[in-house]
Coordinates of C-alpha atoms and ligand atoms in Angstrom, one line a residue:
M1 CA 37.4 -37.8 19.8
T2 CA 33.8 -38.5 19.0
T3 CA 32.4 -37.2 15.7
P4 CA 30.1 -34.2 16.3
P5 CA 26.5 -34.8 15.1
N6 CA 25.4 -33.5 11.7
T7 CA 22.3 -31.8 13.1
M8 CA 21.6 -29.9 16.2
R9 CA 18.6 -27.9 17.6
L10 CA 19.6 -24.3 18.5
K11 CA 18.1 -22.8 21.6
S12 CA 14.9 -21.0 20.7
F13 CA 14.5 -17.3 21.7
D14 CA 11.8 -15.1 22.9
L15 CA 10.3 -12.2 21.0
A16 CA 8.7 -9.1 22.5
T17 CA 6.6 -6.4 20.8
Q18 CA 7.6 -2.8 20.9
D19 CA 6.2 0.4 19.3
I20 CA 7.3 0.6 15.7
A21 CA 8.2 4.3 16.3
S22 CA 10.9 3.3 18.7
V23 CA 13.2 1.4 16.4
D24 CA 16.0 2.4 14.0
V25 CA 14.6 2.8 10.5
E26 CA 17.5 0.8 9.1
A27 CA 16.2 -2.3 11.0
L28 CA 12.8 -1.9 9.3
H29 CA 14.5 -1.4 5.9
A30 CA 16.5 -4.6 6.4
L31 CA 13.2 -6.4 7.3
S32 CA 11.4 -5.3 4.1
L33 CA 14.5 -5.9 1.9
G34 CA 14.5 -9.5 3.4
V35 CA 11.0 -10.1 1.8
E36 CA 12.1 -8.2 -1.4
W37 CA 9.9 -5.2 -0.9
P38 CA 11.1 -1.9 -2.6
H39 CA 10.6 0.5 0.4
R40 CA 13.4 2.9 1.1
P41 CA 14.1 4.1 4.7
G42 CA 12.2 7.3 3.8
D43 CA 9.2 5.3 2.7
W44 CA 9.1 3.6 6.1
D45 CA 9.5 6.9 7.9
A46 CA 6.6 8.4 5.9
L47 CA 4.4 5.4 6.9
R48 CA 5.5 5.7 10.5
A49 CA 4.5 9.3 10.5
L50 CA 1.0 8.4 9.3
G51 CA 0.2 5.2 11.3
H52 CA 0.7 3.0 14.3
G53 CA 2.2 -0.4 14.7
F54 CA 4.5 -2.9 16.3
V55 CA 7.8 -4.6 15.7
A56 CA 8.8 -7.9 17.3
L57 CA 12.3 -7.9 18.7
D58 CA 14.5 -10.6 20.1
E59 CA 16.5 -10.2 23.4
I60 CA 19.4 -8.4 21.6
G61 CA 17.1 -6.0 19.7
R62 CA 17.0 -7.7 16.3
V63 CA 13.7 -6.9 14.4
F64 CA 12.0 -10.0 13.2
S65 CA 8.5 -8.8 12.4
S66 CA 6.4 -5.7 11.8
A67 CA 2.7 -4.8 11.4
M68 CA 1.0 -1.4 11.1
W69 CA -2.4 0.2 10.9
F70 CA -3.4 3.6 9.5
P71 CA -6.6 5.3 10.8
H72 CA -8.8 7.1 8.2
G73 CA -11.3 9.0 10.1
E74 CA -12.9 7.5 13.2
D75 CA -14.5 4.4 11.6
C76 CA -12.0 3.1 9.1
A77 CA -8.4 1.9 9.0
T78 CA -6.1 0.2 6.5
I79 CA -3.5 -2.4 7.6
G80 CA -0.1 -2.9 6.1
M81 CA 3.6 -3.5 6.4
V82 CA 2.9 -7.0 7.9
I83 CA 6.2 -8.8 7.6
T84 CA 7.8 -11.8 9.3
S85 CA 11.5 -12.3 8.6
P86 CA 11.7 -15.4 6.2
R87 CA 13.6 -17.5 8.8
L88 CA 10.8 -17.1 11.3
Q89 CA 7.9 -17.5 9.0
T90 CA 5.1 -20.2 9.7
H91 CA 5.8 -20.2 13.4
G92 CA 2.8 -18.1 14.4
G93 CA 4.5 -14.7 14.4
G94 CA 2.2 -13.2 11.7
R95 CA -0.9 -14.2 13.5
W96 CA 0.4 -12.9 16.9
M97 CA 1.2 -9.5 15.4
M98 CA -2.2 -9.3 13.6
D99 CA -4.0 -10.1 16.8
R100 CA -2.3 -7.1 18.4
I101 CA -3.1 -4.8 15.5
L102 CA -6.8 -5.9 15.4
Q103 CA -7.1 -5.2 19.1
Q104 CA -5.8 -1.7 18.5
C105 CA -8.2 -1.1 15.5
G106 CA -11.2 -2.0 17.6
D107 CA -14.4 -2.1 15.6
R108 CA -13.2 0.1 12.7
R109 CA -14.0 -1.1 9.2
L110 CA -10.7 -2.5 7.9
I111 CA -9.1 -2.7 4.5
L112 CA -5.9 -4.4 3.5
N113 CA -4.1 -5.6 0.4
S114 CA -3.0 -9.2 0.8
T115 CA -0.1 -11.0 -0.8
R116 CA -0.6 -14.7 -1.6
A117 CA 1.5 -15.7 1.5
A118 CA -0.8 -13.7 3.8
Y119 CA -4.1 -14.6 2.3
R120 CA -5.0 -17.6 4.5
L121 CA -4.0 -15.7 7.6
Y122 CA -6.3 -12.8 6.8
V123 CA -9.3 -14.9 5.8
S124 CA -9.0 -16.9 9.1
L125 CA -9.2 -13.5 10.9
G126 CA -12.5 -12.7 9.2
F127 CA -11.4 -10.7 6.2
E128 CA -13.3 -11.1 2.9
P129 CA -11.9 -10.8 -0.6
Q130 CA -13.2 -7.8 -2.6
A131 CA -11.0 -7.2 -5.6
T132 CA -7.6 -7.9 -7.2
V133 CA -5.0 -5.1 -7.3
Y134 CA -2.9 -5.0 -10.5
Q135 CA 0.6 -3.6 -9.8
C136 CA 1.7 -2.0 -13.1
Q137 CA 5.2 -0.7 -13.4
G138 CA 8.1 -0.1 -15.7
Y139 CA 10.2 2.5 -17.5
A140 CA 7.8 5.2 -18.8
T141 CA 7.8 5.6 -22.5
P142 CA 7.4 9.0 -24.2
D143 CA 4.6 8.2 -26.7
A144 CA 1.5 7.4 -24.6
A145 CA -1.1 10.1 -25.5
P146 CA -3.8 11.4 -23.1
V147 CA -7.5 11.1 -24.1
A148 CA -8.2 13.9 -26.6
G149 CA -10.4 16.7 -25.4
L150 CA -10.0 16.2 -21.7
A151 CA -6.4 17.3 -21.3
D152 CA -7.3 21.0 -21.4
A153 CA -9.3 20.5 -18.2
V154 CA -6.3 19.3 -16.2
E155 CA -4.8 21.8 -13.7
A156 CA -1.9 21.8 -11.3
I157 CA -3.0 21.8 -7.6
A158 CA -0.9 23.4 -5.0
P159 CA 0.1 21.1 -2.1
T160 CA -1.5 23.7 0.3
D161 CA -4.8 23.8 -1.5
L162 CA -6.2 20.4 -0.6
G163 CA -9.8 21.1 0.6
E164 CA -11.6 20.0 -2.6
V165 CA -9.1 17.2 -3.2
A166 CA -9.7 15.7 0.3
A167 CA -13.5 15.9 -0.1
L168 CA -13.3 14.1 -3.5
D169 CA -10.9 11.6 -2.2
G170 CA -13.2 10.8 0.8
A171 CA -16.2 10.3 -1.5
A172 CA -14.3 7.8 -3.6
F173 CA -12.5 6.0 -0.7
G174 CA -15.5 5.8 1.5
A175 CA -13.7 7.4 4.5
P176 CA -12.0 10.8 5.1
R177 CA -8.3 10.8 4.4
P178 CA -7.3 14.5 4.9
L179 CA -4.3 13.6 7.0
L180 CA -3.0 11.3 4.3
M181 CA -3.6 14.0 1.7
A182 CA -1.7 16.6 3.8
H183 CA 1.1 14.1 4.4
L184 CA 1.6 13.1 0.8
A185 CA 1.2 16.5 -0.7
P186 CA 4.5 18.2 0.2
T187 CA 6.6 15.7 -1.9
A188 CA 3.9 15.2 -4.6
E189 CA 2.9 16.7 -7.9
I190 CA -0.8 17.0 -7.9
R191 CA -3.2 17.4 -10.9
G192 CA -6.9 18.0 -10.8
L193 CA -9.6 17.6 -13.5
R194 CA -12.4 20.1 -13.5
R195 CA -15.8 19.8 -15.2
D196 CA -18.3 22.7 -15.1
G197 CA -16.2 24.3 -12.4
R198 CA -16.3 21.2 -10.2
L199 CA -13.3 19.1 -9.3
V200 CA -14.2 15.6 -10.6
G201 CA -10.8 14.0 -10.5
Y202 CA -7.3 14.3 -8.9
G203 CA -4.1 12.4 -9.0
M204 CA -0.7 12.6 -7.3
R205 CA 2.8 11.4 -8.2
R206 CA 5.6 11.1 -5.6
P207 CA 8.9 9.4 -5.1
F208 CA 8.7 5.8 -3.8
G209 CA 10.9 2.7 -3.9
R210 CA 12.9 2.5 -7.1
G211 CA 11.4 5.6 -8.7
V212 CA 8.0 7.3 -8.8
V213 CA 4.5 6.1 -7.8
I214 CA 1.4 7.5 -9.3
G215 CA -1.4 7.4 -6.7
P216 CA -3.9 8.1 -5.4
V217 CA -5.9 8.6 -8.6
V218 CA -9.6 9.4 -8.2
A219 CA -11.9 10.1 -11.1
E220 CA -15.5 9.7 -12.3
S221 CA -14.6 7.6 -15.4
E222 CA -11.8 5.6 -16.9
A223 CA -11.3 8.3 -19.6
E224 CA -10.7 10.9 -16.8
A225 CA -8.4 8.6 -15.0
V226 CA -6.4 8.1 -18.1
T227 CA -6.2 11.9 -18.7
L228 CA -4.9 12.4 -15.1
V229 CA -2.3 9.6 -15.3
A230 CA -1.1 11.0 -18.7
A231 CA -0.7 14.4 -17.2
L232 CA 1.2 12.9 -14.2
L233 CA 3.5 10.9 -16.6
A234 CA 4.6 14.1 -18.3
G235 CA 8.4 14.5 -18.0
L236 CA 8.9 11.0 -16.6
D237 CA 10.2 9.5 -19.8
G238 CA 12.6 6.7 -19.0
Q239 CA 12.0 6.8 -15.3
F240 CA 10.7 3.8 -13.3
V241 CA 7.0 4.4 -12.5
R242 CA 4.5 2.3 -10.7
L243 CA 0.7 2.5 -10.4
D244 CA -1.6 0.1 -8.6
T245 CA -5.1 -0.2 -9.8
R246 CA -8.1 -2.5 -9.4
Q247 CA -9.1 -2.0 -13.0
E248 CA -8.9 -5.5 -14.5
T249 CA -9.2 -4.4 -18.2
G250 CA -10.2 -1.3 -20.0
A251 CA -8.9 2.1 -21.1
L252 CA -6.6 2.7 -18.1
R253 CA -4.9 -0.7 -18.3
T254 CA -4.5 -0.3 -22.1
F255 CA -3.0 3.1 -21.6
L256 CA -0.6 2.0 -18.8
E257 CA 0.6 -0.9 -21.1
A258 CA 1.3 1.6 -23.9
A259 CA 3.1 3.9 -21.5
G260 CA 5.5 1.1 -20.4
L261 CA 3.7 0.2 -17.1
R262 CA 3.2 -3.5 -17.5
L263 CA 1.6 -5.9 -15.0
F264 CA 4.2 -7.0 -12.5
D265 CA 2.3 -8.7 -9.7
T266 CA -1.1 -8.8 -8.1
V267 CA -2.4 -8.7 -4.5
R268 CA -6.0 -9.0 -3.3
T269 CA -8.0 -6.4 -1.4
L270 CA -9.7 -7.8 1.6
T271 CA -12.1 -6.0 4.0
R272 CA -13.6 -6.7 7.4
G273 CA -16.8 -4.9 8.6
G274 CA -17.9 -3.5 5.2
A275 CA -17.5 -3.8 1.4
L276 CA -15.1 -1.8 -0.7
P277 CA -16.9 1.1 -2.5
K278 CA -17.5 0.2 -6.1
V279 CA -15.7 2.0 -9.0
E280 CA -18.5 3.0 -11.4
P281 CA -18.8 5.6 -14.1
G282 CA -20.4 8.8 -13.0
R283 CA -19.3 8.8 -9.4
P284 CA -15.9 9.3 -7.8
G285 CA -13.9 6.1 -7.7
V286 CA -10.4 5.0 -6.8
Y287 CA -8.5 4.2 -10.0
G288 CA -5.0 4.3 -8.5
L289 CA -4.1 3.3 -4.9
A290 CA -2.1 5.5 -2.6
A291 CA 0.1 2.5 -1.6
H292 CA -0.6 -1.2 -0.7
A293 CA -0.5 -0.3 3.0
L294 CA -2.8 2.7 2.5
S295 CA -5.2 1.3 -0.2
Ligands
LIG1 C1 2.6 -13.3 5.4 C2 3.5 -13.4 6.5 C3 3.5 -12.1 7.3 C4 3.0 -14.5 7.5 O1 3.8 -14.5 8.6 P1 4.1 -15.8 9.5 O2 4.8 -15.4 10.7 O3 4.6 -16.8 8.6 O4 2.6 -16.2 9.8 P2 2.1 -17.3 10.8 O5 3.2 -18.3 11.1 O6 1.3 -16.7 11.9 O7 1.1 -18.1 9.9 C5 -0.3 -17.6 9.7 C6 -1.0 -18.5 8.7 O8 -0.5 -18.3 7.4 C7 -0.1 -19.5 6.9 N1 1.1 -19.2 6.1 C8 2.2 -18.7 6.5 N2 3.1 -18.5 5.4 C9 2.4 -19.0 4.3 C10 2.8 -19.2 3.0 N3 4.0 -18.8 2.5 N4 1.9 -19.7 2.1 C11 0.7 -20.1 2.6 N5 0.3 -20.0 3.9 C12 1.2 -19.5 4.8 C13 0.3 -20.4 8.1 O9 0.2 -21.7 7.7 C14 -0.8 -20.0 9.1 O10 -2.0 -20.6 8.8 P3 -2.6 -21.6 9.9 O11 -2.6 -20.8 11.2 O12 -3.9 -21.9 9.3 O13 -1.6 -22.7 9.9 C15 4.9 -13.8 6.1 O14 4.8 -14.9 5.3 C16 5.7 -12.7 5.3 O15 6.2 -11.8 5.9 N6 5.6 -12.8 4.0 C17 6.3 -11.8 3.1 C18 5.7 -10.4 3.2 C19 4.2 -10.5 3.0 O16 3.7 -11.1 2.1 N7 3.5 -9.8 3.9 C20 2.0 -9.7 3.9 C21 1.6 -8.4 3.4 S1 -0.1 -8.4 3.1

């Protein structure tokens, strides 16, 4: 009998796209686990309820790729959950999925948060770098103290009372996100910060991945952002907490470090069709992201 060869080329297979709403959430969970992302099935479902997207399936229904977009008003969208299964990467699947997503997004202004692996792909599609996102996470420690003097101005906001929150969020984000607010609120603790009767900051905390995520956080200064985050950390001692911010240094990062939320990784925010609103003292700014996919 002849010796079988040591190598062989397996027959390649075809992939076809399908609406992401149509597949079993466990297949999506397996896809994101395969690239070591922390999303639970519930996180995927929450994103699917908010946005649109595709998966790429082989002939027997295995999911090899995903990509999603999330409209924020008529003129803006965020892109996320762009994944190719490791064994099919660098074969053009990511670009194929992105082309389909971009076609659906039309001429909306686009925002996404890019990993290192995806950076070249997005730049080649016309996206421009805007800022670094610092993913801070860890087990919350009990002794981080809020900024003295501001804590009294923090109030709990009911998940049904989102009018002012949505207006403030839209001013900071640069596009209206009332649907996102309404979607996050039922599972969130929400805190607001009021100055002279006016809501000047808000923050949410909600279950995500391994524990709790704090975000979005909108404020008019770092001190106010710290106060909101401190209020949202109350009662979370010893729990795994994550917050993504574009603040490179300063009071918020120092506070997060003291509270046990250390820098874990970075991604880069890229936009197409318009710059990211600046975070400056004295005007509403995004100090904590809602999620990578939602910015
Ligand atoms: C990023 C990702 C989706 C790309 O998918 P893909 O199917 O490999 O993409 P493509 O084969 O279409 O490649 C697109 C471009 O990216 C480049 N690229 C792909 N993987 C890369 C890597 N790990 N490092 C650097 N460049 C890479 C390719 O060379 C190609 O560039 P080119 O067209 O100039 O040659 C995939 O690597 C992935 O799922 N990574 C893990 C999850 C992730 O980071 N998702 C991105 C979220 S923002």
